[in-house]
């Protein structure tokens, strides 16, 4: 009897014949590789919608900045460049640890996988703490969006427009950071159970892609909000 | 038979690293490049590159360079099947269309200020007088192309 005929008996593309079906391989996929590729396409489609979601805000920002250049220039001086740069470094480093986590999973290094996921999670936490300090400072000074803007002593009008965009863009980004932390925690719990190895690490890979997108968006937010001149 | 050929194609059956690209060294180098570019973008923002959009363009170019590094290496686009790259690039293409279309429209027309925010007109006189935009209030019957640029606004009747 030729065991390679049914998909269930071809779980491994390295020639190992498994009589048991690996529960991590879904029945509609022939191989783990196919499953990973299909999942990646789905994830990239989701990331495309995320790019367009933020894209709307970026376009709005560009239009309002073009029509209120003085207000945007004056308003961005209220932001702390060094805190923004610190958060950029933290997020870039977390992207590095995330890709190392994926690499560890793909090379069967369970302990390294867990360690890198923990570091990534910690970096996300640091990012949010720094952001919370910044928000608190804005709140104290009344640098709030729209009609809540109550900063005293402005010489340039319409600065509330900048802060509307600042809070919506960094706020939506912050929500994504929190979502990423939840996803990383979930991956971490699975990793501790030993779910992932070099044949199956799709969730680590997909969470990694999502986390890099969060980093990618911050790469544009930082110069736009903090560094415009 | 089929099993034999498969095994022959992968002589080391237990080598479970068929599609692993990159590695700590490469990823570390990319991280280093990203951090250097961050320092450069902060430094560049402190210099006035000649007014206008120059500073914004430089900042966005550096950001795009950083984003490319993240997408190509950290997100594995460099090694992935073409489909993921096609999805990502077409997304950026349509985002670009969105941005360019809106932006050129914005800069090509006067900012629509509400009427009550306009600087006060000296004295509203006869219809068609006052500082109005050419062509918008040309008298009915005259061709705007010939009359609007040549004839000044009709003087207010005393």
PDB file of C-alpha atoms in Angstrom, chain A residues 4 12-17 33 37 40-41 44-45 47-48 51-52 55-56 59 62-64 66-67 81 88-89 92-93 95-96 99-100 102-103 106-107 198-199 209 212-213 215-216 219-220 222-224 227 229, chain B residues 2-3 6 10 13-24 27-28 31 34-35 38 41-42 45-46 55 59-60 63-64 66-67 70 74-77 80-81 83-84 87-88 91 95 98-99 102-103 106 111:
ATOM      1  CA  UNK A   4       1.905   8.772   0.175  1.00  0.00           C
ATOM      2  CA  UNK A  12       6.178  15.960   6.269  1.00  0.00           C
ATOM      3  CA  UNK A  13       7.841  17.049   3.063  1.00  0.00           C
ATOM      4  CA  UNK A  14      11.152  15.624   4.195  1.00  0.00           C
ATOM      5  CA  UNK A  15      10.218  12.108   3.375  1.00  0.00           C
ATOM      6  CA  UNK A  16       9.145  11.090   6.829  1.00  0.00           C
ATOM      7  CA  UNK A  17       5.899   9.198   6.643  1.00  0.00           C
ATOM      8  CA  UNK A  33       4.582  25.133   3.772  1.00  0.00           C
ATOM      9  CA  UNK A  37       2.096  30.655   2.559  1.00  0.00           C
ATOM     10  CA  UNK A  40       0.828  34.895   5.044  1.00  0.00           C
ATOM     11  CA  UNK A  41      -1.260  36.063   2.092  1.00  0.00           C
ATOM     12  CA  UNK A  44      -0.735  40.708   4.199  1.00  0.00           C
ATOM     13  CA  UNK A  45      -4.255  41.455   2.962  1.00  0.00           C
ATOM     14  CA  UNK A  47      -2.025  44.581   6.735  1.00  0.00           C
ATOM     15  CA  UNK A  48      -3.078  46.251   3.460  1.00  0.00           C
ATOM     16  CA  UNK A  51      -2.104  50.668   5.812  1.00  0.00           C
ATOM     17  CA  UNK A  52      -5.176  52.192   4.160  1.00  0.00           C
ATOM     18  CA  UNK A  55      -3.435  56.217   5.141  1.00  0.00           C
ATOM     19  CA  UNK A  56      -6.675  58.150   5.522  1.00  0.00           C
ATOM     20  CA  UNK A  59      -3.791  62.192   3.911  1.00  0.00           C
ATOM     21  CA  UNK A  62      -1.092  66.352   4.850  1.00  0.00           C
ATOM     22  CA  UNK A  63      -4.083  68.423   3.716  1.00  0.00           C
ATOM     23  CA  UNK A  64      -4.507  70.227   7.037  1.00  0.00           C
ATOM     24  CA  UNK A  66      -0.797  72.360   3.847  1.00  0.00           C
ATOM     25  CA  UNK A  67      -3.587  74.741   4.798  1.00  0.00           C
ATOM     26  CA  UNK A  81      11.466  65.262  20.457  1.00  0.00           C
ATOM     27  CA  UNK A  88      11.351  55.104  18.021  1.00  0.00           C
ATOM     28  CA  UNK A  89      14.434  53.311  19.288  1.00  0.00           C
ATOM     29  CA  UNK A  92      12.823  49.468  16.324  1.00  0.00           C
ATOM     30  CA  UNK A  93      14.548  47.290  18.895  1.00  0.00           C
ATOM     31  CA  UNK A  95      10.969  44.775  15.851  1.00  0.00           C
ATOM     32  CA  UNK A  96      14.446  43.253  15.941  1.00  0.00           C
ATOM     33  CA  UNK A  99      12.127  38.895  14.020  1.00  0.00           C
ATOM     34  CA  UNK A 100      14.614  37.043  16.212  1.00  0.00           C
ATOM     35  CA  UNK A 102      10.416  34.173  14.463  1.00  0.00           C
ATOM     36  CA  UNK A 103      13.923  33.050  13.565  1.00  0.00           C
ATOM     37  CA  UNK A 106      12.005  28.496  12.634  1.00  0.00           C
ATOM     38  CA  UNK A 107      15.272  27.027  13.912  1.00  0.00           C
ATOM     39  CA  UNK A 198      10.499  24.483  12.722  1.00  0.00           C
ATOM     40  CA  UNK A 199       7.654  22.718  10.915  1.00  0.00           C
ATOM     41  CA  UNK A 209       4.277  40.647  10.562  1.00  0.00           C
ATOM     42  CA  UNK A 212       6.499  45.042  12.181  1.00  0.00           C
ATOM     43  CA  UNK A 213       3.593  46.953  10.640  1.00  0.00           C
ATOM     44  CA  UNK A 215       6.728  49.647  13.836  1.00  0.00           C
ATOM     45  CA  UNK A 216       6.422  50.685  10.195  1.00  0.00           C
ATOM     46  CA  UNK A 219       8.533  55.157  11.484  1.00  0.00           C
ATOM     47  CA  UNK A 220       6.332  57.617   9.549  1.00  0.00           C
ATOM     48  CA  UNK A 222       7.665  60.098  14.362  1.00  0.00           C
ATOM     49  CA  UNK A 223       9.128  62.507  11.762  1.00  0.00           C
ATOM     50  CA  UNK A 224       5.701  63.795  10.713  1.00  0.00           C
ATOM     51  CA  UNK A 227      10.201  66.686  13.509  1.00  0.00           C
ATOM     52  CA  UNK A 229       9.852  72.280  10.480  1.00  0.00           C
TER      53      UNK A 229
ATOM     54  CA  UNK B   2       7.582   8.159  -4.690  1.00  0.00           C
ATOM     55  CA  UNK B   3       8.909   8.030  -1.175  1.00  0.00           C
ATOM     56  CA  UNK B   6      11.456  12.429  -1.990  1.00  0.00           C
ATOM     57  CA  UNK B  10      16.352  15.619   0.980  1.00  0.00           C
ATOM     58  CA  UNK B  13      15.905  13.975   6.688  1.00  0.00           C
ATOM     59  CA  UNK B  14      16.273  15.568  10.082  1.00  0.00           C
ATOM     60  CA  UNK B  15      17.520  18.900   8.843  1.00  0.00           C
ATOM     61  CA  UNK B  16      14.376  20.857   9.599  1.00  0.00           C
ATOM     62  CA  UNK B  17      15.488  24.246   8.330  1.00  0.00           C
ATOM     63  CA  UNK B  18      14.442  24.344   4.715  1.00  0.00           C
ATOM     64  CA  UNK B  19      13.260  27.934   4.370  1.00  0.00           C
ATOM     65  CA  UNK B  20      15.078  29.891   7.025  1.00  0.00           C
ATOM     66  CA  UNK B  21      16.549  33.102   5.729  1.00  0.00           C
ATOM     67  CA  UNK B  22      18.420  35.841   7.440  1.00  0.00           C
ATOM     68  CA  UNK B  23      19.878  35.314  10.848  1.00  0.00           C
ATOM     69  CA  UNK B  24      21.047  37.173  13.937  1.00  0.00           C
ATOM     70  CA  UNK B  27      18.978  41.264  11.536  1.00  0.00           C
ATOM     71  CA  UNK B  28      21.459  42.942  13.865  1.00  0.00           C
ATOM     72  CA  UNK B  31      18.725  47.152  13.364  1.00  0.00           C
ATOM     73  CA  UNK B  34      17.660  51.636  11.341  1.00  0.00           C
ATOM     74  CA  UNK B  35      19.122  53.263  14.452  1.00  0.00           C
ATOM     75  CA  UNK B  38      16.912  57.513  13.146  1.00  0.00           C
ATOM     76  CA  UNK B  41      16.535  61.970  10.560  1.00  0.00           C
ATOM     77  CA  UNK B  42      16.635  63.737  13.942  1.00  0.00           C
ATOM     78  CA  UNK B  45      15.328  67.992  11.109  1.00  0.00           C
ATOM     79  CA  UNK B  46      17.500  70.524  12.959  1.00  0.00           C
ATOM     80  CA  UNK B  55      12.629  69.259   5.167  1.00  0.00           C
ATOM     81  CA  UNK B  59      12.299  63.285   6.447  1.00  0.00           C
ATOM     82  CA  UNK B  60       9.878  61.211   4.366  1.00  0.00           C
ATOM     83  CA  UNK B  63      11.382  57.198   6.717  1.00  0.00           C
ATOM     84  CA  UNK B  64      10.725  55.353   3.452  1.00  0.00           C
ATOM     85  CA  UNK B  66      13.711  52.724   7.071  1.00  0.00           C
ATOM     86  CA  UNK B  67      10.317  51.281   6.174  1.00  0.00           C
ATOM     87  CA  UNK B  70      11.813  46.709   7.869  1.00  0.00           C
ATOM     88  CA  UNK B  74      12.157  41.941   9.106  1.00  0.00           C
ATOM     89  CA  UNK B  75       8.939  41.165   7.236  1.00  0.00           C
ATOM     90  CA  UNK B  76      10.768  38.781   4.893  1.00  0.00           C
ATOM     91  CA  UNK B  77       9.435  40.415   1.720  1.00  0.00           C
ATOM     92  CA  UNK B  80       8.724  35.707   0.194  1.00  0.00           C
ATOM     93  CA  UNK B  81       6.733  34.544  -2.779  1.00  0.00           C
ATOM     94  CA  UNK B  83       2.221  37.532  -4.092  1.00  0.00           C
ATOM     95  CA  UNK B  84       2.898  39.230  -0.755  1.00  0.00           C
ATOM     96  CA  UNK B  87      -0.278  42.944  -2.297  1.00  0.00           C
ATOM     97  CA  UNK B  88       1.915  45.373  -0.391  1.00  0.00           C
ATOM     98  CA  UNK B  91      -1.592  48.960  -1.439  1.00  0.00           C
ATOM     99  CA  UNK B  95      -2.428  55.026  -1.087  1.00  0.00           C
ATOM    100  CA  UNK B  98      -5.232  58.851  -2.767  1.00  0.00           C
ATOM    101  CA  UNK B  99      -2.587  61.164  -1.356  1.00  0.00           C
ATOM    102  CA  UNK B 102      -6.143  64.931  -2.662  1.00  0.00           C
ATOM    103  CA  UNK B 103      -2.984  66.981  -2.276  1.00  0.00           C
ATOM    104  CA  UNK B 106      -5.857  71.003  -2.263  1.00  0.00           C
ATOM    105  CA  UNK B 111      -8.811  77.346   0.598  1.00  0.00           C
TER     106      UNK B 111
END
